[in-house]
C-alpha cells in the first residue's frame, strides 16, 4: 500500500502534508458537481456505500450512467430540483495535500455563495463549457474571485469530449479569457482542457489532448505554491480572549489568546498594543504543548507580554514601526447577502472586524458595480441581495485595518442586522482591485 | 529555519481552537455535547488546549441514552476528573419515565434523544452547544455552517442559514435561540485518527481491535453482551473486531479488524472503502434524507 505509508499521523503533523482550500465556480451545468465527483472518485475518496447510493438514485431516475454530481448535491431540495443551492464543503487528500473544496452554485442569484466560498480559498477553479466559451458568468466569477483576493485562478475548459478535444477551441477560449482578465488583478492564471465526465486531464494526463503539455488538474493543485500567498510581513494579532487561570499554581499567569492574522511573531519582539498605543516586548508565546520560538498564520497561540498593560478582546497587537490604520471612517466594497433587506444610506448595523464588534452607520453609497460588465452605477441609492458596491461607513469606535488586498484578515468585516441578527453583508476595505 | 507552513493537522487544530475561543468570548453560556465517542473526545482535548493553563470555562453535557458501553462511561469519567470540568447528564431513561418521550419500537433511542437534549439546553440556559459533527460524515452536514443557528424550537433550517465568510463568525441570538457550533467541521475520519495517534489521546478501548465474542446479523457484527444478547438459534464466534463509532450499545456494530494500536487504525482508516456511518450505524440506513430530517428536528 503506497499511499498509506505517507498518510501516517506523522506526515500529517510534521508539515509534509499541508492544506489547500479551493472554490469551484461556473454556470449551471458547466460540470462543477461532476468535476468534484470525479476528483473524489479518482482519488479514491468516495466510499463504496456512497457510490452504491448514488448508483441507486441514478438508476431510479433512469440515467444511463452514474451521475457523479449526486455525490455532492446533498440536500433534499437540491436532489429534487437537480440543482445545487448552497455552498457545500468536500474533502479529499492525496499523499501530498489535503484539499477542502467549497462547491458554490453558479446561478445569478447566488453571488453570495461564491463570495462565501471564495473568501477562504487559495485557488478558484472556474469552469467554462468548451462549447459555449467565455460567457457573462465567467467574467462575473473571475471578477468575484479577484474581488475576494483569491491568489490563484485555474480555468478548466470542460466538456472537451463534446468538441473533439479541439486545440483551436481551447486556444480561443484561453485568448478571450486572458484578454478580459487583464483588466483585473489576477496574480496567477492557468488553463487546463478537461472532461469532467470522461476524466481527461483531471487526475491523469489525457491521450486525447496530445497538444496540451501542461499538468493534469490534480497535479497542478498538488504542486501549487501557496505558502507565499500568506502575509508574513505585517504582524497583526487580534486579541481573542484573555487567559487568567483561577487556580493557585498559575495565579500570576496572564496570556492573550488569539490566532495570528499575519506576520511572524517571536519572543523578544517589541510590540505595540492598540488602541492604547502602549509598547512592550513579547515575553513568550505559549501553546498547550509548550512555548514556541515563533508564531505565524494561522497558528492559534497565547502571547505573554513583559509589562502588565491593559489589553482586552478586540484589541490588536502589532509592531511599533508597522501598525494598521485606526479608522472610524471606512471605505469599503461590500457584497449584500440578505434577501429581506437592502443597504441604504443612514441605516445602522453591527459590524464585526477581526475580534472586535462595533456599530456602523452607512454614510454614503459611492456606486454599485455591475458584476457582469464592471460598469459603475454612481446613481445607485441602495444595494440589494447579490449586489456589490462601494460604500462609506462611520464606525462608533476605531477599527485597526489594512487594505483587503494587502491583508484579507484585517481588511475584511461583516455587517449584522441588529434586529434579526442575520449576517447581511461581507465587506472588503479599500477600493476595487485593478491591474496596475 | 522554518518554511512557515503549518501542517494539515496543525492547521485544522488551530482552526478548531480559534472557533472554540470565539464561542467562549462571545456567548453567554456554552456547553460541549459529549457523547463519549472519539469526535467529542478530540473536541474536548482541543478545548483544554485552547484555554491552557486555565481550565475549560464551560461544562460538558452527556445525553445519556442508558444504552452505554461501560468502557465509554469510564473513559468519560476519566476525562472529567483529569480536566476538572463540570459534567451535566441529561437522562433519556428519566425522560421516558416522565413521559417526555416514548421508547421507539426498534429499541433505538437515537431519535428520542433530541427532545431530551433540547429540554436540557433550555433548562440550563445554554445558548451555544459544541457538537462533534464533521462535514465529511454525511451530505446534509456538508452544507451546515460552523456556527449553525437554531430557532427557539432548536430547529435547523437549511434554506435559511447565515452566510459564513472568512472566519468572522456571527453567534448573535435572541432569547431562547441558540447556536450549534461544529469545531470539527473540516476534519475527516482520517484526520481524527491521525490526531488521536499523534497526541496519544485517551479513548475508550472499544475502538481498538481485540478478540470479542460476536454474532453476525445480516453482515453486521454485534458483540454479545447485556445490550445485544444472543437470540434463539443464533451462534456466536470469536473474532478480532473494533468499533468505528460508539453509539447506542444495542445498535452499534463492530467491524472485523486487526488494528489493535492507534497507528494501525490510522493505516486501516487510510485504506477503508466504506463510511463509518454506513458500516456500523443501523439507524442512518433508513432513508437517503434521514440525517437531514433529524437535523431539522434539532438532532446534533
Ligand atoms: N459530455 C460531457 N458532459 C459533462 C461533462 N461534465 C459535466 N457534464 C454533464 O453536464 C451536466 C451538468 O453537470 P453538473 O456537474 O451537474 O453541473 P453543475 O451544475 O456545474 O454542477 C450533467 O449532465 C453532466 O453529466 C463533460 O466533461 N462532458
Ligand atoms: Mg452542481
XYZ file of C-alpha atoms and ligand atoms in Angstrom:
765
model
C 0.000 0.000 0.000
C 1.921 3.001 -1.220
C -0.387 5.808 -0.149
C -0.744 4.811 3.479
C 2.982 4.998 4.086
C 2.857 8.751 3.660
C -0.522 9.210 5.237
C 0.574 8.344 8.730
C -0.093 10.614 11.666
C 3.478 11.869 11.420
C 3.257 13.006 7.827
C 0.073 14.860 8.654
C 1.555 16.686 11.639
C 5.141 17.356 10.581
C 4.301 19.647 7.696
C 4.996 17.356 4.747
C 1.237 17.326 4.129
C -0.431 20.714 4.085
C -3.873 22.102 3.414
C -5.183 23.709 0.236
C -8.625 25.275 0.000
C -10.277 25.796 -3.338
C -13.628 27.036 -4.534
C -15.367 25.982 -7.717
C -17.345 28.375 -9.873
C -19.164 28.086 -13.158
C -22.663 28.485 -14.506
C -25.339 25.875 -14.083
C -24.484 22.694 -15.948
C -20.883 23.594 -16.682
C -19.968 20.467 -14.738
C -18.831 21.605 -11.290
C -20.510 18.804 -9.409
C -19.323 16.258 -11.944
C -15.758 17.538 -11.664
C -15.792 17.321 -7.891
C -17.360 13.888 -8.048
C -14.582 12.895 -10.460
C -11.814 14.218 -8.195
C -13.275 12.388 -5.211
C -13.849 9.242 -7.236
C -10.455 9.100 -8.944
C -8.594 9.989 -5.758
C -10.463 7.068 -4.140
C -12.170 9.266 -1.577
C -15.626 8.051 -2.457
C -16.719 5.324 -0.169
C -18.431 2.262 -1.522
C -21.689 2.901 0.292
C -21.815 6.468 -1.020
C -21.240 5.197 -4.534
C -23.894 2.499 -4.098
C -26.420 5.097 -3.040
C -25.552 7.346 -5.973
C -25.788 4.441 -8.407
C -29.154 3.530 -6.968
C -30.531 7.042 -7.353
C -29.124 7.308 -10.903
C -30.875 4.064 -11.829
C -34.128 5.152 -10.210
C -34.049 8.230 -12.359
C -33.372 6.260 -15.497
C -29.903 7.718 -16.177
C -27.663 5.568 -18.391
C -24.541 6.471 -16.434
C -23.739 7.034 -12.788
C -24.267 10.702 -12.105
C -21.223 11.716 -10.070
C -22.863 15.082 -9.426
C -25.156 13.308 -6.948
C -22.184 12.822 -4.673
C -22.149 16.500 -3.866
C -25.744 17.579 -4.338
C -26.739 16.887 -0.774
C -29.894 18.488 0.466
C -33.262 17.068 -0.417
C -34.489 20.169 -2.248
C -31.406 20.037 -4.433
C -31.826 16.432 -5.324
C -35.436 17.060 -6.175
C -34.691 20.078 -8.331
C -31.381 18.699 -9.551
C -29.512 21.899 -8.713
C -27.003 22.940 -6.076
C -28.496 25.544 -3.760
C -25.863 26.276 -1.187
C -22.150 26.073 -0.554
C -21.141 22.514 0.210
C -17.761 21.526 1.562
C -15.962 18.410 0.385
C -12.699 16.830 1.407
C -10.137 14.666 -0.213
C -6.490 14.007 0.283
C -3.537 12.774 -1.687
C -0.206 11.824 -0.145
C 0.912 15.417 -0.787
C -2.025 17.527 0.307
C -5.384 17.651 1.932
C -7.949 19.545 -0.101
C -11.002 21.398 1.133
C -13.414 22.188 -1.679
C -16.127 24.803 -1.437
C -18.641 23.848 -4.102
C -20.511 27.038 -4.942
C -23.542 27.218 -7.185
C -23.477 29.317 -10.292
C -26.916 30.860 -10.636
C -27.050 34.600 -10.876
C -28.933 34.890 -7.575
C -26.198 33.080 -5.729
C -23.329 35.552 -5.915
C -23.316 35.452 -2.158
C -22.424 31.763 -2.178
C -19.482 32.344 -4.467
C -18.308 35.156 -2.199
C -18.625 32.834 0.788
C -16.718 30.023 -0.905
C -14.015 32.298 -2.286
C -13.440 34.154 0.998
C -11.181 31.421 2.353
C -9.956 29.916 -0.925
C -6.335 29.674 -2.039
C -7.492 28.765 -5.534
C -10.610 29.406 -7.603
C -11.474 26.777 -10.219
C -13.562 28.428 -12.878
C -15.347 26.102 -15.244
C -16.051 27.078 -18.815
C -18.113 24.914 -21.157
C -15.916 24.383 -24.242
C -18.991 24.661 -26.462
C -20.066 27.993 -25.037
C -16.727 29.693 -24.458
C -16.289 32.693 -22.189
C -19.712 33.957 -21.197
C -21.053 36.633 -18.901
C -20.904 34.331 -15.886
C -17.240 33.520 -16.480
C -16.494 37.211 -16.206
C -18.553 37.510 -13.072
C -16.853 34.586 -11.383
C -13.430 35.918 -12.252
C -14.343 39.368 -11.006
C -15.616 37.941 -7.721
C -12.511 35.791 -7.284
C -10.263 38.831 -7.722
C -12.501 40.964 -5.509
C -12.087 38.371 -2.758
C -8.351 38.332 -3.407
C -8.085 34.667 -4.369
C -4.420 34.385 -5.376
C -4.688 31.597 -7.980
C -7.235 31.068 -10.715
C -7.452 27.868 -12.714
C -9.755 27.932 -15.719
C -10.973 24.424 -16.509
C -12.224 24.310 -20.077
C -14.688 21.454 -19.590
C -16.599 19.098 -21.871
C -13.655 18.872 -24.267
C -15.095 15.487 -25.271
C -18.001 17.313 -26.889
C -15.727 19.425 -29.111
C -13.468 16.593 -30.269
C -10.717 17.753 -27.947
C -10.073 20.657 -30.295
C -6.905 22.605 -29.622
C -8.254 25.540 -31.580
C -11.351 25.874 -29.420
C -9.249 25.655 -26.272
C -6.808 28.282 -27.538
C -9.603 30.660 -28.493
C -11.115 30.421 -25.030
C -7.715 30.979 -23.472
C -7.226 34.087 -25.604
C -10.676 35.550 -24.819
C -10.319 34.858 -21.151
C -6.807 36.261 -20.852
C -7.915 39.398 -22.594
C -10.681 40.315 -20.187
C -8.745 39.070 -17.160
C -6.017 41.567 -17.992
C -8.381 44.275 -16.762
C -8.442 42.651 -13.314
C -5.693 41.828 -10.898
C -5.175 38.108 -11.394
C -1.818 37.112 -9.907
C -1.769 33.589 -11.322
C -3.925 32.294 -14.170
C -3.767 28.749 -15.591
C -5.836 26.983 -18.273
C -6.479 23.241 -18.427
C -8.561 21.387 -21.057
C -10.619 18.711 -19.295
C -13.577 16.403 -19.489
C -15.048 16.008 -16.040
C -17.327 13.281 -17.302
C -14.636 11.188 -19.034
C -11.842 12.128 -16.659
C -9.459 13.663 -19.226
C -6.697 15.743 -17.562
C -8.462 15.636 -14.210
C -6.290 13.190 -12.308
C -4.243 11.804 -15.168
C -2.986 13.496 -18.308
C -5.103 12.534 -21.260
C -4.044 10.973 -24.548
C -6.917 12.812 -26.186
C -5.112 16.145 -25.868
C -1.589 15.430 -27.185
C -1.238 19.144 -27.969
C -1.574 20.081 -24.302
C 1.702 19.873 -22.421
C 0.634 21.172 -19.005
C -0.199 19.074 -15.949
C -3.499 17.390 -15.130
C -5.668 19.428 -12.759
C -4.878 17.372 -9.664
C -1.091 17.526 -10.142
C -1.383 21.254 -10.653
C -3.314 21.605 -7.398
C -0.839 19.372 -5.591
C 2.126 21.445 -6.687
C 0.720 24.937 -6.431
C 2.859 27.038 -4.110
C 0.536 28.777 -1.672
C 2.752 29.391 1.363
C 3.999 32.681 -0.087
C 0.419 33.931 -0.518
C 0.195 34.491 3.218
C 1.187 37.872 4.562
C 4.267 37.160 6.685
C 5.421 40.786 6.769
C 2.959 42.713 8.896
C 2.498 41.455 12.437
C -1.212 41.582 13.312
C -2.512 39.705 16.333
C -6.144 40.403 17.200
C -6.674 39.538 20.847
C -9.420 36.977 21.075
C -9.560 36.059 24.742
C -7.596 36.850 27.883
C -6.458 33.780 29.784
C -6.200 34.264 33.545
C -6.322 30.945 35.387
C -8.275 30.974 38.640
C -6.013 28.355 40.161
C -3.333 28.646 42.842
C -0.382 27.373 40.845
C -0.893 29.753 37.902
C -2.310 32.777 39.633
C 0.042 35.295 38.042
C -0.478 33.994 34.551
C -1.952 36.464 32.089
C -1.915 35.472 28.440
C -3.523 36.905 25.334
C -5.040 34.142 23.255
C -5.637 34.574 19.559
C -4.913 33.492 16.016
C -2.029 35.136 14.186
C -3.660 37.106 11.374
C -0.404 37.936 9.604
C 3.305 38.354 10.157
C 5.760 36.295 12.196
C 5.963 36.919 15.950
C 8.913 35.972 18.140
C 9.691 36.259 21.833
C 11.745 39.401 22.421
C 9.978 41.347 19.654
C 8.965 44.886 20.506
C 5.220 45.252 20.121
C 2.525 47.860 20.494
C -0.990 47.257 21.788
C -3.846 49.082 20.101
C -5.860 51.152 20.883
C -3.785 52.145 23.931
C -0.559 52.571 21.953
C 1.434 51.195 24.878
C 4.662 49.438 23.920
C 6.245 46.372 25.462
C 8.008 43.184 24.340
C 6.813 39.637 23.819
C 7.904 37.604 26.793
C 6.794 34.215 25.492
C 4.473 32.606 23.000
C 2.668 29.708 24.640
C 0.725 26.767 23.342
C -0.689 23.872 25.321
C 2.315 21.879 24.041
C 4.785 24.385 25.468
C 6.321 27.668 24.336
C 7.253 28.158 20.670
C 10.077 30.144 19.028
C 7.815 31.840 16.563
C 4.173 32.113 15.619
C 2.824 32.674 12.117
C -0.586 32.431 10.448
C -2.852 30.589 11.042
C -1.410 29.441 14.392
C -3.619 29.747 17.479
C -1.357 30.735 20.371
C -1.245 32.613 23.669
C 1.070 35.607 23.894
C 2.573 36.798 27.164
C 3.956 40.325 27.400
C 6.816 41.683 29.502
C 4.764 44.502 31.030
C 1.342 44.441 32.523
C -0.725 46.652 30.279
C -4.444 46.829 29.880
C -5.474 44.679 26.911
C -8.805 43.031 26.227
C -10.659 41.196 23.484
C -10.886 43.241 20.329
C -7.506 44.914 20.862
C -4.708 44.382 18.353
C -1.024 43.650 18.848
C 1.325 44.922 16.103
C 4.911 46.202 15.761
C 5.648 49.822 16.780
C 7.002 50.666 13.312
C 4.326 48.758 11.416
C 0.770 49.274 12.618
C -2.607 49.029 10.934
C -4.584 52.228 10.414
C -7.005 53.097 13.223
C -10.074 54.224 11.307
C -13.607 55.237 12.142
C -14.440 56.192 8.581
C -14.300 53.082 6.471
C -14.194 52.970 2.684
C -15.186 49.512 1.513
C -16.551 47.219 -1.144
C -19.471 45.195 0.123
C -21.443 42.245 -1.157
C -25.027 42.301 0.121
C -26.170 38.861 1.254
C -29.631 39.311 2.696
C -32.807 38.707 0.726
C -35.124 40.536 3.128
C -33.424 43.911 3.264
C -31.103 46.174 1.339
C -28.392 48.631 2.232
C -29.385 52.291 2.129
C -27.622 55.381 3.476
C -28.497 56.206 7.083
C -29.013 52.609 8.229
C -27.146 51.254 11.242
C -25.656 47.801 11.648
C -23.478 45.814 13.991
C -20.045 45.348 12.451
C -17.563 42.572 13.222
C -13.940 43.140 12.257
C -11.297 40.639 13.484
C -12.393 40.034 17.098
C -13.987 43.430 17.577
C -17.669 44.313 17.421
C -18.859 47.875 16.971
C -21.768 49.705 15.400
C -21.635 51.265 11.973
C -23.776 53.719 10.057
C -23.933 53.830 6.274
C -22.847 57.343 5.281
C -22.887 57.015 1.551
C -23.085 54.705 -1.422
C -20.438 55.694 -3.968
C -21.509 53.274 -6.647
C -22.876 49.864 -7.417
C -20.805 47.619 -9.684
C -22.426 45.621 -12.434
C -20.636 42.330 -11.851
C -21.005 41.354 -15.488
C -19.757 44.476 -17.226
C -17.834 46.020 -14.300
C -19.759 49.203 -15.064
C -20.162 51.520 -12.043
C -23.570 52.997 -11.417
C -22.953 56.157 -9.422
C -26.654 56.951 -9.212
C -27.346 53.833 -7.122
C -29.349 54.532 -3.963
C -29.390 51.033 -2.497
C -27.512 47.744 -2.651
C -29.603 44.600 -2.745
C -29.107 40.862 -2.483
C -26.129 39.656 -4.538
C -25.136 43.183 -5.475
C -21.725 44.682 -4.932
C -20.964 48.298 -4.235
C -18.575 50.755 -2.743
C -19.750 52.447 0.416
C -18.619 54.726 3.241
C -19.231 53.688 6.844
C -18.891 55.613 10.079
C -17.992 53.283 12.949
C -18.583 54.009 16.664
C -15.003 53.127 17.612
C -11.767 52.808 15.654
C -11.094 49.570 13.789
C -7.460 48.542 13.182
C -7.468 47.916 9.482
C -5.304 47.244 6.438
C -6.445 47.324 2.821
C -8.081 43.995 1.996
C -5.839 43.335 -0.983
C -2.796 43.592 1.303
C -4.236 41.745 4.237
C -7.562 39.904 3.969
C -7.547 39.117 7.700
C -7.524 42.744 8.819
C -9.190 44.105 5.695
C -12.461 42.165 5.999
C -15.610 42.629 8.050
C -19.220 41.530 8.215
C -22.341 43.592 8.840
C -25.068 42.121 11.033
C -28.652 43.324 11.200
C -29.267 44.358 14.787
C -32.888 43.268 14.855
C -32.744 39.923 13.026
C -29.119 39.111 13.942
C -28.566 37.892 10.403
C -25.248 38.400 8.647
C -26.254 40.760 5.850
C -23.021 41.813 4.169
C -19.390 40.916 3.568
C -17.071 43.912 3.417
C -13.606 44.452 1.977
C -11.732 47.572 2.982
C -10.272 49.710 0.192
C -11.133 50.148 -3.465
C -11.506 47.690 -6.305
C -8.525 45.612 -7.301
C -7.082 46.949 -10.528
C -4.432 45.736 -12.847
C -1.505 48.019 -12.087
C 14.835 27.856 9.525
C 11.210 27.012 9.025
C 9.119 27.457 5.914
C 6.222 28.936 7.874
C 3.862 26.299 6.541
C 1.585 24.777 9.111
C 0.885 21.082 8.590
C -2.549 19.805 7.747
C -3.342 18.604 11.272
C -1.921 21.673 12.985
C -3.932 23.909 10.634
C -7.106 22.029 11.471
C -6.274 22.156 15.169
C -5.637 25.911 15.005
C -8.939 26.486 13.228
C -10.814 24.448 15.848
C -9.147 26.245 18.740
C -9.998 29.588 17.142
C -13.653 28.554 16.891
C -13.807 27.299 20.485
C -12.266 30.510 21.832
C -14.584 32.636 19.732
C -17.629 30.942 21.233
C -16.405 31.377 24.784
C -15.613 35.034 24.162
C -18.966 35.850 22.601
C -21.618 33.562 24.004
C -23.171 33.732 27.457
C -23.350 30.080 28.389
C -21.727 27.488 26.142
C -21.748 23.750 26.714
C -19.896 20.935 24.990
C -22.044 17.983 23.931
C -20.048 14.940 24.919
C -21.096 11.559 23.600
C -18.042 9.663 24.744
C -17.118 8.952 21.138
C -13.810 9.838 19.517
C -15.010 13.075 17.908
C -16.310 14.584 21.116
C -13.120 13.487 22.870
C -10.967 15.212 20.257
C -13.111 18.322 20.634
C -12.718 18.240 24.412
C -8.966 17.704 24.095
C -8.706 20.834 21.931
C -10.933 22.819 24.294
C -8.427 22.012 27.030
C -5.608 23.209 24.765
C -7.472 26.402 23.873
C -7.527 27.698 27.452
C -4.361 26.199 28.964
C -3.105 26.740 31.583
C -6.604 27.715 32.725
C -9.433 25.208 32.976
C -12.066 24.831 30.306
C -14.542 27.630 31.122
C -17.724 25.686 30.332
C -19.402 22.415 31.345
C -19.850 19.324 29.205
C -23.179 17.593 28.753
C -23.774 13.917 28.144
C -27.165 12.927 26.770
C -27.269 9.544 28.445
C -29.350 7.067 26.483
C -28.919 4.473 29.200
C -27.504 2.262 26.480
C -23.826 2.894 27.055
C -20.867 0.611 26.898
C -19.325 0.698 30.373
C -15.863 1.454 28.993
C -17.287 4.573 27.336
C -18.657 5.806 30.664
C -15.360 5.001 32.373
C -13.494 6.982 29.768
C -15.890 9.914 30.144
C -15.309 9.967 33.890
C -11.532 9.870 33.439
C -11.777 12.976 31.229
C -13.987 14.787 33.728
C -11.552 14.023 36.544
C -8.460 14.905 34.593
C -9.758 18.262 33.366
C -11.704 19.200 36.486
C -14.769 20.153 34.493
C -18.439 20.054 35.354
C -20.490 17.223 33.830
C -24.208 17.666 33.165
C -26.071 14.429 32.466
C -29.409 14.531 30.635
C -31.021 11.142 31.037
C -33.182 9.634 28.298
C -34.452 6.961 30.697
C -35.609 9.677 33.049
C -37.343 11.470 30.172
C -39.129 8.220 29.235
C -40.228 7.765 32.854
C -41.528 11.336 32.932
C -43.404 10.830 29.668
C -41.446 13.455 27.722
C -40.550 10.881 25.080
C -41.690 7.373 24.229
C -39.491 4.357 23.511
C -39.365 3.540 19.780
C -40.425 0.060 18.655
C -36.968 -0.827 17.298
C -35.288 -0.008 20.617
C -33.301 2.865 19.157
C -33.002 5.841 21.425
C -31.243 7.886 18.800
C -34.240 9.852 17.683
C -35.779 10.364 21.129
C -32.510 11.874 22.354
C -33.393 15.077 20.553
C -36.218 16.317 22.830
C -34.120 15.346 25.853
C -31.212 17.375 24.549
C -33.385 20.367 23.701
C -35.024 20.301 27.120
C -31.676 20.216 28.890
C -30.310 23.038 26.738
C -33.307 25.157 27.620
C -33.382 24.260 31.308
C -29.712 25.100 31.729
C -29.954 28.245 29.636
C -27.222 27.143 27.241
C -27.019 29.498 24.255
C -24.248 27.644 22.441
C -23.615 23.916 22.214
C -20.460 22.445 20.699
C -21.068 19.322 18.648
C -18.525 16.946 17.170
C -20.174 16.718 13.740
C -17.905 16.607 10.692
C -18.865 17.624 7.188
C -17.349 14.505 5.660
C -19.772 12.299 7.562
C -22.815 12.857 5.517
C -24.262 15.051 2.764
C -26.597 17.236 4.844
C -23.714 18.052 7.174
C -21.565 19.117 4.234
C -23.702 22.223 3.926
C -24.061 23.130 7.545
C -22.280 26.172 8.898
C -19.662 26.069 11.631
C -21.909 28.374 13.689
C -25.293 26.834 12.987
C -28.271 28.868 14.067
C -31.186 27.131 15.864
C -34.546 28.793 16.350
C -36.357 28.714 19.678
C -37.583 25.202 18.862
C -33.991 24.077 18.409
C -34.567 23.525 14.702
C -32.151 23.891 11.804
C -33.400 25.451 8.588
C -31.006 24.552 5.762
C -32.511 27.168 3.450
C -32.097 29.966 5.934
C -28.525 29.703 7.107
C -26.390 32.693 7.944
C -23.676 33.290 5.394
C -20.285 32.425 6.862
C -17.487 34.454 5.348
C -13.775 34.325 6.205
C -13.543 33.258 9.838
C -15.847 36.029 11.027
C -18.428 34.030 12.934
C -21.728 35.513 13.994
C -23.151 33.967 17.159
C -25.728 36.648 17.918
C -29.032 35.188 19.084
C -32.227 36.359 20.717
C -33.504 34.959 23.998
C -34.414 31.300 23.567
C -32.477 30.855 20.336
C -29.120 29.168 20.276
C -26.288 28.092 18.053
C -24.731 24.717 17.484
C -21.044 25.024 16.871
C -19.036 22.439 14.967
C -15.316 22.964 15.528
C -14.525 19.716 13.671
C -16.415 20.713 10.518
C -13.339 20.424 8.293
C -11.909 17.233 9.798
C -12.217 13.851 8.140
C -12.242 10.490 9.873
C -8.617 10.024 8.891
C -7.676 13.409 10.367
C -9.351 12.439 13.632
C -7.467 9.161 13.894
C -4.170 10.709 12.871
C -4.620 13.377 15.516
C -5.572 10.885 18.210
C -2.434 8.915 17.373
C -0.198 11.982 17.181
C -1.453 13.348 20.501
C -1.887 9.955 22.189
C -5.423 10.845 23.238
C -7.289 8.667 25.749
C -10.237 6.954 24.027
C -12.461 4.016 25.013
C -10.709 0.725 24.290
C -13.671 -0.377 22.178
C -12.056 1.472 19.321
C -9.059 -0.858 19.366
C -9.283 -4.299 17.838
C -9.493 -7.187 20.224
C -10.852 -10.706 20.132
C -14.511 -10.394 21.048
C -17.492 -12.737 21.084
C -19.694 -11.568 18.217
C -22.808 -12.573 16.347
C -23.238 -11.928 12.630
C -26.617 -10.292 11.764
C -27.038 -9.513 8.075
C -23.351 -8.832 7.743
C -23.219 -6.577 10.809
C -21.123 -7.909 13.671
C -22.620 -7.313 17.117
C -20.693 -8.033 20.289
C -22.524 -10.408 22.566
C -23.234 -8.523 25.796
C -26.130 -7.376 28.002
C -27.380 -4.990 25.287
C -27.157 -7.430 22.410
C -27.543 -10.930 23.834
C -27.638 -13.954 21.582
C -31.118 -14.640 20.244
C -32.563 -18.116 19.973
C -30.984 -20.072 17.177
C -28.023 -17.724 16.793
C -24.475 -18.818 17.289
C -21.615 -16.615 18.290
C -17.972 -16.772 17.350
C -14.750 -15.177 18.478
C -13.349 -12.631 16.047
C -10.932 -9.757 16.170
C -13.122 -6.659 15.863
C -13.136 -2.970 16.671
C -15.752 -0.216 16.729
C -15.606 2.714 14.329
C -18.342 4.621 16.164
C -19.714 4.138 19.648
C -23.413 4.959 19.574
C -26.103 3.095 21.460
C -24.738 -0.226 22.636
C -27.770 -2.098 21.297
C -27.336 -0.756 17.761
C -23.650 -0.236 17.176
C -21.904 -2.954 15.269
C -18.207 -3.709 15.163
C -16.023 -4.232 12.117
C -13.550 -7.010 11.581
C -10.083 -5.637 12.168
C -6.622 -6.498 13.404
C -5.848 -2.878 14.260
C -5.051 -3.026 17.941
C -2.936 0.149 18.101
C -3.725 3.750 17.174
C -1.113 3.665 14.414
C -2.691 0.547 12.944
C -6.105 2.255 12.968
C -4.659 5.216 11.071
C -3.277 2.874 8.413
C -6.525 0.976 8.215
C -8.624 4.146 8.007
C -6.461 5.409 5.158
C -7.352 2.271 3.263
C -11.041 1.702 4.070
C -13.637 1.999 1.414
C -16.846 2.447 3.391
C -18.060 5.345 5.534
C -18.123 4.868 9.278
C -21.858 5.511 9.457
C -22.603 3.137 6.592
C -20.532 0.452 8.272
C -21.917 0.480 11.734
C -24.971 2.617 12.323
C -28.215 0.821 11.608
C -30.221 3.971 12.273
C -28.820 6.006 9.374
C -29.795 3.487 6.765
C -33.466 4.363 6.958
C -33.557 6.783 4.062
C -31.372 8.939 1.854
C -32.672 12.018 3.616
C -32.661 10.542 7.123
C -29.951 12.766 8.508
C -31.351 15.925 7.008
C -34.710 15.226 8.636
C -33.168 14.538 12.000
C -31.114 17.715 11.862
C -34.171 19.783 11.084
C -35.729 18.425 14.255
C -32.743 19.527 16.269
C -30.561 16.404 16.316
C -26.906 17.132 16.908
N -20.080 15.290 -22.179
C -19.801 15.841 -21.004
N -20.783 16.109 -20.140
C -20.474 16.658 -18.951
C -19.128 16.940 -18.582
N -19.135 17.460 -17.341
C -20.427 17.509 -16.938
N -21.239 17.022 -17.901
C -22.697 16.904 -17.859
O -23.259 18.206 -17.733
C -24.412 18.175 -16.903
C -24.282 19.155 -15.750
O -23.229 18.765 -14.894
P -23.170 19.172 -13.355
O -21.910 18.596 -12.822
O -24.422 18.841 -12.640
O -23.033 20.748 -13.488
P -23.071 21.881 -12.362
O -24.415 22.496 -12.478
O -21.985 22.821 -12.767
O -22.792 21.235 -11.044
C -24.567 16.744 -16.455
O -25.493 16.110 -17.288
C -23.177 16.170 -16.632
O -23.187 14.783 -16.856
C -18.095 16.630 -19.524
O -16.907 16.827 -19.313
N -18.500 16.087 -20.720
Mg -23.902 21.223 -9.240
